[in-house]
CSV table of C-alpha atoms in Angstrom, one decimal:
chain,number,residue,atom,x,y,z
A,1,MET,CA,0.0,0.0,0.0
A,2,LYS,CA,2.8,2.4,1.0
A,3,LEU,CA,4.7,1.6,-2.2
A,4,SER,CA,1.6,2.3,-4.4
A,5,PHE,CA,1.1,5.7,-2.7
A,6,ILE,CA,4.8,6.6,-3.2
A,7,VAL,CA,4.6,5.6,-6.9
A,8,PHE,CA,1.4,7.6,-7.3
A,9,PHE,CA,2.9,10.7,-5.5
A,10,PHE,CA,6.0,10.5,-7.7
A,11,PHE,CA,4.1,10.5,-11.0
A,12,PHE,CA,1.7,13.1,-9.7
A,13,SER,CA,4.6,15.4,-8.8
A,14,VAL,CA,6.3,14.8,-12.2
A,15,MET,CA,3.1,15.6,-13.9
A,16,LEU,CA,2.7,18.9,-12.0
A,17,PHE,CA,6.3,19.9,-12.6
A,18,SER,CA,6.0,19.2,-16.3
A,19,GLN,CA,2.9,21.5,-16.5
A,20,LYS,CA,4.9,24.5,-15.2
A,21,THR,CA,5.8,27.0,-17.9
A,22,ASN,CA,8.3,29.9,-17.7
A,23,ILE,CA,8.9,33.3,-19.1
A,24,SER,CA,12.6,33.4,-20.0
A,25,GLY,CA,14.4,36.6,-20.8
A,26,ARG,CA,17.5,36.9,-22.9
A,27,ILE,CA,18.1,40.7,-22.9
A,28,SER,CA,21.6,42.1,-23.5
A,29,GLY,CA,22.9,45.6,-22.5
A,30,PHE,CA,22.0,45.5,-18.8
A,31,LYS,CA,24.5,44.8,-16.0
A,32,ASP,CA,24.1,41.9,-13.6
A,33,GLY,CA,21.7,42.6,-10.7
A,34,THR,CA,19.4,44.9,-12.7
A,35,GLU,CA,15.9,44.5,-11.4
A,36,VAL,CA,13.1,43.1,-13.7
A,37,PHE,CA,9.4,43.4,-12.8
A,38,LEU,CA,6.5,41.4,-14.3
A,39,GLY,CA,3.1,43.0,-13.9
A,40,ASP,CA,-0.5,41.9,-14.7
A,41,LEU,CA,-2.4,44.7,-16.4
A,42,GLU,CA,-5.8,43.3,-15.2
A,43,ILE,CA,-4.6,43.6,-11.6
A,44,GLY,CA,-2.5,46.8,-12.3
A,45,ASP,CA,0.3,45.6,-10.1
A,46,VAL,CA,3.7,43.8,-10.1
A,47,ILE,CA,3.2,40.0,-9.6
A,48,GLN,CA,6.8,38.8,-9.8
A,49,LYS,CA,10.3,40.2,-9.5
A,50,SER,CA,13.6,39.0,-10.8
A,51,LYS,CA,17.2,40.1,-11.5
A,52,ILE,CA,19.4,39.9,-14.6
A,53,LYS,CA,22.3,37.6,-14.5
A,54,ASN,CA,24.5,36.9,-17.6
A,55,ASN,CA,21.8,38.7,-19.7
A,56,LYS,CA,19.1,36.3,-18.5
A,57,PHE,CA,16.2,36.3,-16.1
A,58,THR,CA,13.2,34.0,-15.5
A,59,PHE,CA,9.7,34.2,-14.3
A,60,GLN,CA,7.1,31.5,-13.7
A,61,ASN,CA,4.3,31.9,-16.3
A,62,PRO,CA,1.2,33.1,-14.3
A,63,SER,CA,-1.2,32.0,-17.1
A,64,THR,CA,-3.0,28.7,-16.4
A,65,TYR,CA,-5.4,28.3,-19.4
A,66,GLU,CA,-6.3,31.8,-20.5
A,67,SER,CA,-4.4,34.5,-22.3
A,68,LYS,CA,-3.1,37.3,-20.2
A,69,LYS,CA,-1.8,40.8,-21.0
A,70,LEU,CA,1.3,41.5,-19.0
A,71,TYR,CA,3.9,44.2,-18.8
A,72,LEU,CA,7.6,44.0,-18.3
A,73,ASP,CA,9.7,46.7,-16.6
A,74,ILE,CA,13.4,46.7,-16.4
A,75,LYS,CA,14.8,49.3,-14.0
A,76,GLU,CA,18.3,50.7,-14.6
A,77,ASP,CA,19.1,53.4,-12.1
A,78,THR,CA,16.1,55.8,-12.4
A,79,THR,CA,15.1,54.7,-16.0
A,80,TYR,CA,12.5,52.1,-16.8
A,81,TYR,CA,12.5,50.1,-20.0
A,82,SER,CA,8.9,48.8,-20.5
A,83,MET,CA,6.9,46.7,-22.9
A,84,PHE,CA,3.4,45.0,-23.0
A,85,PHE,CA,2.8,41.5,-24.3
A,86,TYR,CA,0.2,38.7,-24.4
A,87,ILE,CA,0.9,35.2,-23.2
A,88,ASP,CA,-0.9,31.9,-22.8
A,89,ASN,CA,0.0,28.8,-20.8
A,90,LYS,CA,3.1,27.9,-22.9
A,91,SER,CA,6.7,28.8,-22.2
A,92,VAL,CA,7.7,32.1,-23.6
A,93,THR,CA,11.0,33.7,-24.5
A,94,ILE,CA,11.6,37.4,-24.6
A,95,SER,CA,14.8,38.4,-26.4
A,96,GLY,CA,16.6,41.5,-27.7
A,97,ASP,CA,18.9,44.3,-26.5
A,98,LYS,CA,18.3,47.3,-24.3
A,99,LYS,CA,18.2,49.6,-27.4
A,100,ASP,CA,15.4,47.5,-28.8
A,101,PHE,CA,12.8,48.5,-26.2
A,102,PRO,CA,9.9,48.4,-26.7
A,103,GLU,CA,9.0,47.9,-30.4
A,104,LYS,CA,11.9,45.6,-31.5
A,105,ILE,CA,11.9,43.2,-28.6
A,106,LEU,CA,11.0,39.7,-29.8
A,107,VAL,CA,8.5,37.4,-28.0
A,108,SER,CA,8.3,33.8,-29.1
A,109,GLY,CA,6.3,30.8,-27.9
A,110,SER,CA,3.0,32.7,-27.4
A,111,LYS,CA,0.1,32.1,-29.7
A,112,SER,CA,-1.8,35.0,-28.2
A,113,TYR,CA,1.1,37.4,-28.8
A,114,ASP,CA,1.3,36.3,-32.5
A,115,GLU,CA,-2.4,36.7,-32.9
A,116,ASN,CA,-2.3,40.2,-31.3
A,117,LYS,CA,0.6,41.4,-33.5
A,118,LEU,CA,-1.3,40.2,-36.6
A,119,PHE,CA,-4.4,41.9,-35.4
A,120,GLU,CA,-2.7,45.3,-34.8
A,121,LYS,CA,-0.9,45.0,-38.2
A,122,GLY,CA,-4.3,45.0,-39.9
A,123,TYR,CA,-5.0,48.6,-38.8
A,124,GLU,CA,-1.5,49.9,-38.3
A,125,LYS,CA,-1.7,52.5,-41.1
A,126,LEU,CA,-5.1,53.8,-39.8
A,127,GLN,CA,-3.7,54.0,-36.2
A,128,ASN,CA,-0.6,55.9,-37.4
A,129,LYS,CA,-2.9,58.5,-39.2
A,130,TRP,CA,-5.0,58.7,-36.0
A,131,ASP,CA,-1.9,59.3,-33.9
A,132,SER,CA,-0.7,62.1,-36.2
A,133,ILE,CA,-4.0,63.9,-36.3
A,134,ASN,CA,-4.4,63.5,-32.5
A,135,ASN,CA,-1.0,65.1,-31.9
A,136,LEU,CA,-1.8,67.9,-34.3
A,137,ILE,CA,-5.1,68.6,-32.5
A,138,GLY,CA,-3.1,68.8,-29.2
A,139,GLU,CA,-0.6,71.3,-30.8
A,140,LYS,CA,-3.3,73.5,-32.3
A,141,SER,CA,-5.4,73.5,-29.2
A,142,ASN,CA,-2.4,74.9,-27.3
A,143,ASP,CA,-2.1,77.8,-29.7
A,144,SER,CA,-5.6,79.2,-30.1
A,145,LEU,CA,-4.3,82.5,-31.4
A,146,LYS,CA,-2.7,80.9,-34.4
A,147,TYR,CA,-5.4,78.2,-35.2
A,148,LYS,CA,-9.1,78.8,-35.5
A,149,LYS,CA,-11.7,76.7,-33.7
A,150,GLU,CA,-13.2,75.6,-37.1
A,151,GLU,CA,-9.8,74.2,-38.2
A,152,ILE,CA,-9.4,72.2,-35.0
A,153,ASP,CA,-13.0,70.9,-35.3
A,154,PHE,CA,-12.2,69.8,-38.9
A,155,ASP,CA,-9.3,67.8,-37.6
A,156,ARG,CA,-11.5,66.3,-34.9
A,157,LEU,CA,-14.0,65.2,-37.6
A,158,ASN,CA,-11.1,63.5,-39.5
A,159,ARG,CA,-10.1,61.7,-36.3
A,160,SER,CA,-13.6,60.5,-35.8
A,161,ASN,CA,-13.8,59.2,-39.3
A,162,ILE,CA,-10.6,57.2,-38.7
A,163,ASP,CA,-12.1,55.9,-35.4
A,164,ARG,CA,-15.0,54.5,-37.4
A,165,GLN,CA,-12.7,52.9,-39.9
A,166,ILE,CA,-10.7,51.2,-37.1
A,167,ASP,CA,-13.9,50.0,-35.5
A,168,ILE,CA,-15.1,48.5,-38.8
A,169,PHE,CA,-11.8,46.6,-39.1
A,170,LYS,CA,-12.1,45.3,-35.5
A,171,ILE,CA,-15.7,44.2,-35.9
A,172,SER,CA,-14.8,42.4,-39.1
A,173,TYR,CA,-11.9,40.6,-37.4
A,174,ILE,CA,-14.2,39.6,-34.5
A,175,LYS,CA,-16.7,38.1,-36.9
A,176,SER,CA,-14.1,36.2,-38.9
A,177,GLN,CA,-12.0,35.0,-36.0
A,178,PRO,CA,-14.2,34.9,-32.9
A,179,ASN,CA,-12.1,32.3,-31.0
A,180,THR,CA,-9.1,34.5,-30.2
A,181,TYR,CA,-8.4,36.2,-27.0
A,182,ARG,CA,-8.1,39.6,-28.7
A,183,SER,CA,-11.5,39.1,-30.3
A,184,VAL,CA,-13.2,38.5,-26.9
A,185,MET,CA,-11.5,41.6,-25.5
A,186,GLU,CA,-12.6,43.8,-28.5
A,187,LEU,CA,-16.1,42.2,-28.4
A,188,PHE,CA,-16.6,43.5,-24.9
A,189,TYR,CA,-15.2,47.0,-25.6
A,190,LEU,CA,-17.2,47.4,-28.8
A,191,LYS,CA,-20.4,45.8,-27.5
A,192,ASP,CA,-22.5,49.0,-27.6
A,193,LYS,CA,-21.4,49.7,-31.2
A,194,ILE,CA,-22.1,46.1,-32.3
A,195,GLY,CA,-25.5,45.8,-30.5
A,196,LYS,CA,-26.7,43.2,-28.0
A,197,GLU,CA,-28.3,40.8,-30.5
A,198,GLU,CA,-25.2,40.5,-32.6
A,199,VAL,CA,-23.0,40.3,-29.5
A,200,GLY,CA,-25.1,37.4,-28.3
A,201,LYS,CA,-24.7,35.6,-31.6
A,202,LEU,CA,-20.9,36.0,-31.5
A,203,TYR,CA,-20.8,34.9,-27.8
A,204,THR,CA,-22.3,31.6,-28.7
A,205,LEU,CA,-19.4,31.0,-31.1
A,206,LEU,CA,-16.8,31.3,-28.3
A,207,ASP,CA,-15.2,28.1,-26.9
A,208,ASP,CA,-15.6,27.4,-23.1
A,209,LYS,CA,-12.1,28.6,-22.2
A,210,LEU,CA,-12.7,32.0,-23.7
A,211,LYS,CA,-16.1,32.3,-22.0
A,212,GLN,CA,-14.2,31.9,-18.7
A,213,THR,CA,-11.8,34.8,-19.3
A,214,ASP,CA,-12.6,38.1,-17.5
A,215,ASP,CA,-13.8,39.6,-20.8
A,216,GLY,CA,-15.9,36.5,-21.6
A,217,LYS,CA,-17.6,36.7,-18.2
A,218,ALA,CA,-18.1,40.5,-18.7
A,219,ILE,CA,-19.9,39.8,-22.0
A,220,LYS,CA,-22.2,37.3,-20.2
A,221,VAL,CA,-23.0,40.0,-17.6
A,222,TYR,CA,-23.8,42.5,-20.5
A,223,LEU,CA,-26.1,40.0,-22.2
A,224,GLU,CA,-28.0,39.3,-19.0
A,225,LEU,CA,-28.3,42.9,-18.0
A,226,GLU,CA,-31.8,44.3,-18.6
A,227,LYS,CA,-30.9,48.0,-18.7
A,228,VAL,CA,-28.1,50.5,-18.1
A,229,LEU,CA,-29.1,53.3,-15.7
A,230,GLN,CA,-29.2,56.8,-17.2
A,231,GLU,CA,-29.7,60.3,-16.0
A,232,GLY,CA,-33.3,60.6,-14.8
A,233,ASP,CA,-33.5,56.9,-13.6
A,234,TYR,CA,-33.6,56.0,-9.9
A,235,PHE,CA,-30.5,54.4,-8.5
A,236,GLU,CA,-30.4,50.6,-8.0
A,237,ASP,CA,-29.1,49.5,-4.6
A,238,PHE,CA,-26.1,47.3,-4.2
A,239,GLN,CA,-23.9,46.0,-1.4
A,240,ALA,CA,-20.1,45.8,-1.1
A,241,LYS,CA,-17.6,45.8,1.8
A,242,ASP,CA,-15.2,48.5,3.1
A,243,SER,CA,-11.6,48.0,4.0
A,244,ASN,CA,-12.5,46.5,7.4
A,245,GLY,CA,-14.8,43.9,5.8
A,246,ILE,CA,-18.0,45.7,6.9
A,247,PRO,CA,-20.8,45.6,4.3
A,248,HIS,CA,-22.4,48.8,3.1
A,249,LYS,CA,-25.5,49.4,1.0
A,250,LEU,CA,-25.8,52.4,-1.3
A,251,SER,CA,-29.2,53.0,0.2
A,252,ASP,CA,-27.6,53.6,3.6
A,253,TYR,CA,-26.8,57.1,2.3
A,254,LYS,CA,-30.1,58.0,0.7
A,255,GLY,CA,-31.2,61.5,1.9
A,256,LYS,CA,-27.9,63.1,1.0
A,257,TYR,CA,-26.5,63.7,-2.4
A,258,ILE,CA,-24.4,60.6,-3.3
A,259,LEU,CA,-21.4,61.1,-5.4
A,260,LEU,CA,-20.7,57.5,-6.7
A,261,ASP,CA,-17.2,57.3,-7.9
A,262,PHE,CA,-16.1,54.3,-10.0
A,263,ILE,CA,-12.3,53.9,-10.1
A,264,GLN,CA,-9.3,51.6,-10.3
A,265,THR,CA,-6.6,52.5,-7.9
A,266,TYR,CA,-3.8,52.4,-10.6
A,267,CYS,CA,-5.9,54.6,-13.0
A,268,TYR,CA,-3.9,57.8,-13.5
A,269,ALA,CA,-7.0,60.0,-13.9
A,270,CYS,CA,-8.5,58.4,-10.8
A,271,ILE,CA,-5.4,59.3,-8.8
A,272,LEU,CA,-5.6,62.9,-10.1
A,273,SER,CA,-9.2,63.2,-9.1
A,274,ASN,CA,-8.4,62.4,-5.4
A,275,ASP,CA,-7.4,65.9,-4.6
A,276,ASP,CA,-10.7,67.3,-5.9
A,277,LEU,CA,-12.7,64.6,-4.0
A,278,LYS,CA,-10.8,65.4,-0.7
A,279,LYS,CA,-11.8,69.1,-1.2
A,280,ILE,CA,-15.4,68.1,-1.9
A,281,ASP,CA,-15.5,65.8,1.1
A,282,ASP,CA,-14.3,68.6,3.4
A,283,LYS,CA,-16.5,71.3,1.8
A,284,TYR,CA,-19.8,69.4,1.4
A,285,LYS,CA,-19.6,66.7,4.0
A,286,ASP,CA,-23.0,67.6,5.6
A,287,VAL,CA,-24.9,67.2,2.3
A,288,VAL,CA,-22.8,65.0,0.0
A,289,GLN,CA,-21.6,61.5,0.7
A,290,ILE,CA,-18.8,60.2,-1.6
A,291,VAL,CA,-19.0,56.5,-2.2
A,292,THR,CA,-16.0,55.1,-4.2
A,293,PHE,CA,-16.6,51.7,-5.8
A,294,CYS,CA,-13.2,50.2,-6.8
A,295,GLY,CA,-13.0,47.9,-9.8
A,296,ASP,CA,-9.6,46.4,-8.9
A,297,LYS,CA,-9.3,42.7,-9.6
A,298,THR,CA,-7.7,41.9,-6.2
A,299,GLU,CA,-8.5,43.0,-2.7
A,300,LYS,CA,-4.8,43.5,-2.0
A,301,THR,CA,-4.4,46.0,-4.8
A,302,TRP,CA,-7.5,47.9,-3.6
A,303,LYS,CA,-6.4,48.0,0.0
A,304,GLU,CA,-2.9,49.2,-0.9
A,305,GLY,CA,-4.3,51.9,-3.1
A,306,TYR,CA,-6.8,52.9,-0.4
A,307,MET,CA,-4.0,53.3,2.1
A,308,GLU,CA,-1.6,55.1,-0.4
A,309,HIS,CA,-4.2,57.7,-1.4
A,310,LYS,CA,-5.4,58.3,2.1
A,311,ILE,CA,-9.1,58.0,1.3
A,312,LYS,CA,-11.2,59.2,4.2
A,313,TRP,CA,-14.7,58.7,2.7
A,314,VAL,CA,-16.5,55.4,2.0
A,315,SER,CA,-14.5,53.1,-0.3
A,316,LEU,CA,-16.1,49.8,-1.3
A,317,TRP,CA,-15.0,46.6,-3.2
A,318,ASN,CA,-16.7,43.3,-4.1
A,319,GLY,CA,-14.2,41.6,-6.5
A,320,GLU,CA,-16.4,41.9,-9.6
A,321,GLY,CA,-13.9,44.1,-11.4
A,322,ILE,CA,-14.8,46.8,-14.0
A,323,GLY,CA,-16.7,44.2,-16.1
A,324,GLY,CA,-19.0,43.2,-13.2
A,325,ARG,CA,-22.7,43.8,-12.9
A,326,ILE,CA,-22.5,47.0,-10.8
A,327,SER,CA,-20.1,48.8,-13.1
A,328,GLN,CA,-22.1,47.8,-16.2
A,329,LEU,CA,-25.4,48.6,-14.6
A,330,TYR,CA,-24.3,52.2,-14.0
A,331,GLY,CA,-22.8,52.4,-17.5
A,332,THR,CA,-19.1,52.9,-16.6
A,333,ASP,CA,-17.2,52.3,-19.8
A,334,GLY,CA,-14.0,53.6,-18.2
A,335,THR,CA,-12.6,55.0,-15.0
A,336,PRO,CA,-13.1,57.4,-13.4
A,337,THR,CA,-16.8,57.7,-13.9
A,338,PHE,CA,-18.9,59.8,-11.5
A,339,ILE,CA,-22.6,59.3,-10.9
A,340,LEU,CA,-24.4,62.0,-8.9
A,341,ILE,CA,-27.6,60.9,-7.1
A,342,ASN,CA,-30.0,63.4,-5.5
A,343,PRO,CA,-31.4,62.9,-2.0
A,344,ASP,CA,-34.6,61.3,-3.5
A,345,GLY,CA,-32.5,58.7,-5.2
A,346,LYS,CA,-32.6,60.0,-8.8
A,347,ILE,CA,-29.5,60.0,-11.0
A,348,ILE,CA,-29.1,63.6,-12.0
A,349,LYS,CA,-25.6,63.6,-13.6
A,350,LYS,CA,-23.2,61.1,-15.2
A,351,GLU,CA,-19.7,62.5,-15.7
A,352,PHE,CA,-17.1,60.4,-17.6
A,353,GLY,CA,-13.4,61.2,-17.0
A,354,TYR,CA,-11.8,63.8,-14.8
A,355,SER,CA,-11.5,67.5,-15.3
A,356,GLU,CA,-10.1,69.6,-12.5
A,357,GLY,CA,-12.7,71.6,-10.6
A,358,LYS,CA,-15.6,70.3,-12.7
A,359,LEU,CA,-17.2,68.2,-10.0
A,360,ASP,CA,-17.0,71.0,-7.4
A,361,ALA,CA,-18.7,73.4,-9.9
A,362,ILE,CA,-21.5,71.0,-10.5
A,363,LEU,CA,-22.1,70.5,-6.8
A,364,GLN,CA,-21.8,74.2,-6.0
A,365,GLU,CA,-24.5,75.0,-8.6
A,366,LEU,CA,-26.9,72.3,-7.3
A,367,ILE,CA,-26.5,73.2,-3.6
A,368,ASN,CA,-26.8,76.9,-4.2
A,369,LYS,CA,-30.1,76.3,-6.1
A,370,LYS,CA,-31.3,74.2,-3.2
């Protein structure tokens, strides 16, 4: 009996070991001891650390069955060399030289990476045009004496036309190759432009593994959602926990204005908005309750961000992420998104993105009227 158990344990251990895959780096130009960081973009945080030795470094591949979008940072003194890449559950090799970052670094062994490169190649020329026009708009907007508003508006129209062409390409790609990780990701982000009926048809074409990815689960939530709340609708209650594990309901704060703040702790615009929210919390504390709902994938990332940004108002998390039911119910296509609810429970304002002083101006006008 003991011998049988030992034999079973040996073969089970060999099988587990054989399933482990690595991310191997072969990057020249950095001295031994240089730090290398592997981050998960869905989490927004570093998940593994390594150091270069003889131009090499190694990470354990964090992907089990699904594709992942990761980032690699190599820190040399105060300079970071960074790149993004897709992996699946196969061993991957990253190779090149310091001067190759980020565009010429080679990634081999990842089917997801190859699929993504081919996908982006398909609209590369359009993207280059978009980037050029976007840069031009920025330059002209900063010199309003030299450039007329009509000229800038014409450039914006051209940019919008290119946006539509890029979307047409992406939707065509999704329909022709639905069973790729990039197709699932784009299907979720383009869902409103494609329409629920067509998204439902494309969802049925996905294999089970892709349905279990974060974007696959988010598409399922979207298809099951009866409506997205708009200005004029009454809020829908939900429950989530604070950093002490205490559950809160949104309805706990009915009777005040509620400023519902959808964020991710590593979102740069969300970080910028914190100073405004602190001022609002101090200025309107008696009549406005800020409730932050964090879409971080892990509790650890949320709590670390909560402590780092010294948030004093209510901050809630439930692990759903930005593709979960609550975020989709309130129509948050990106972060930050601010939903202002009046004391009667009616949504009176939806504000996407952050603009310094804008939230305070909205609240000041409302409260002065009252």
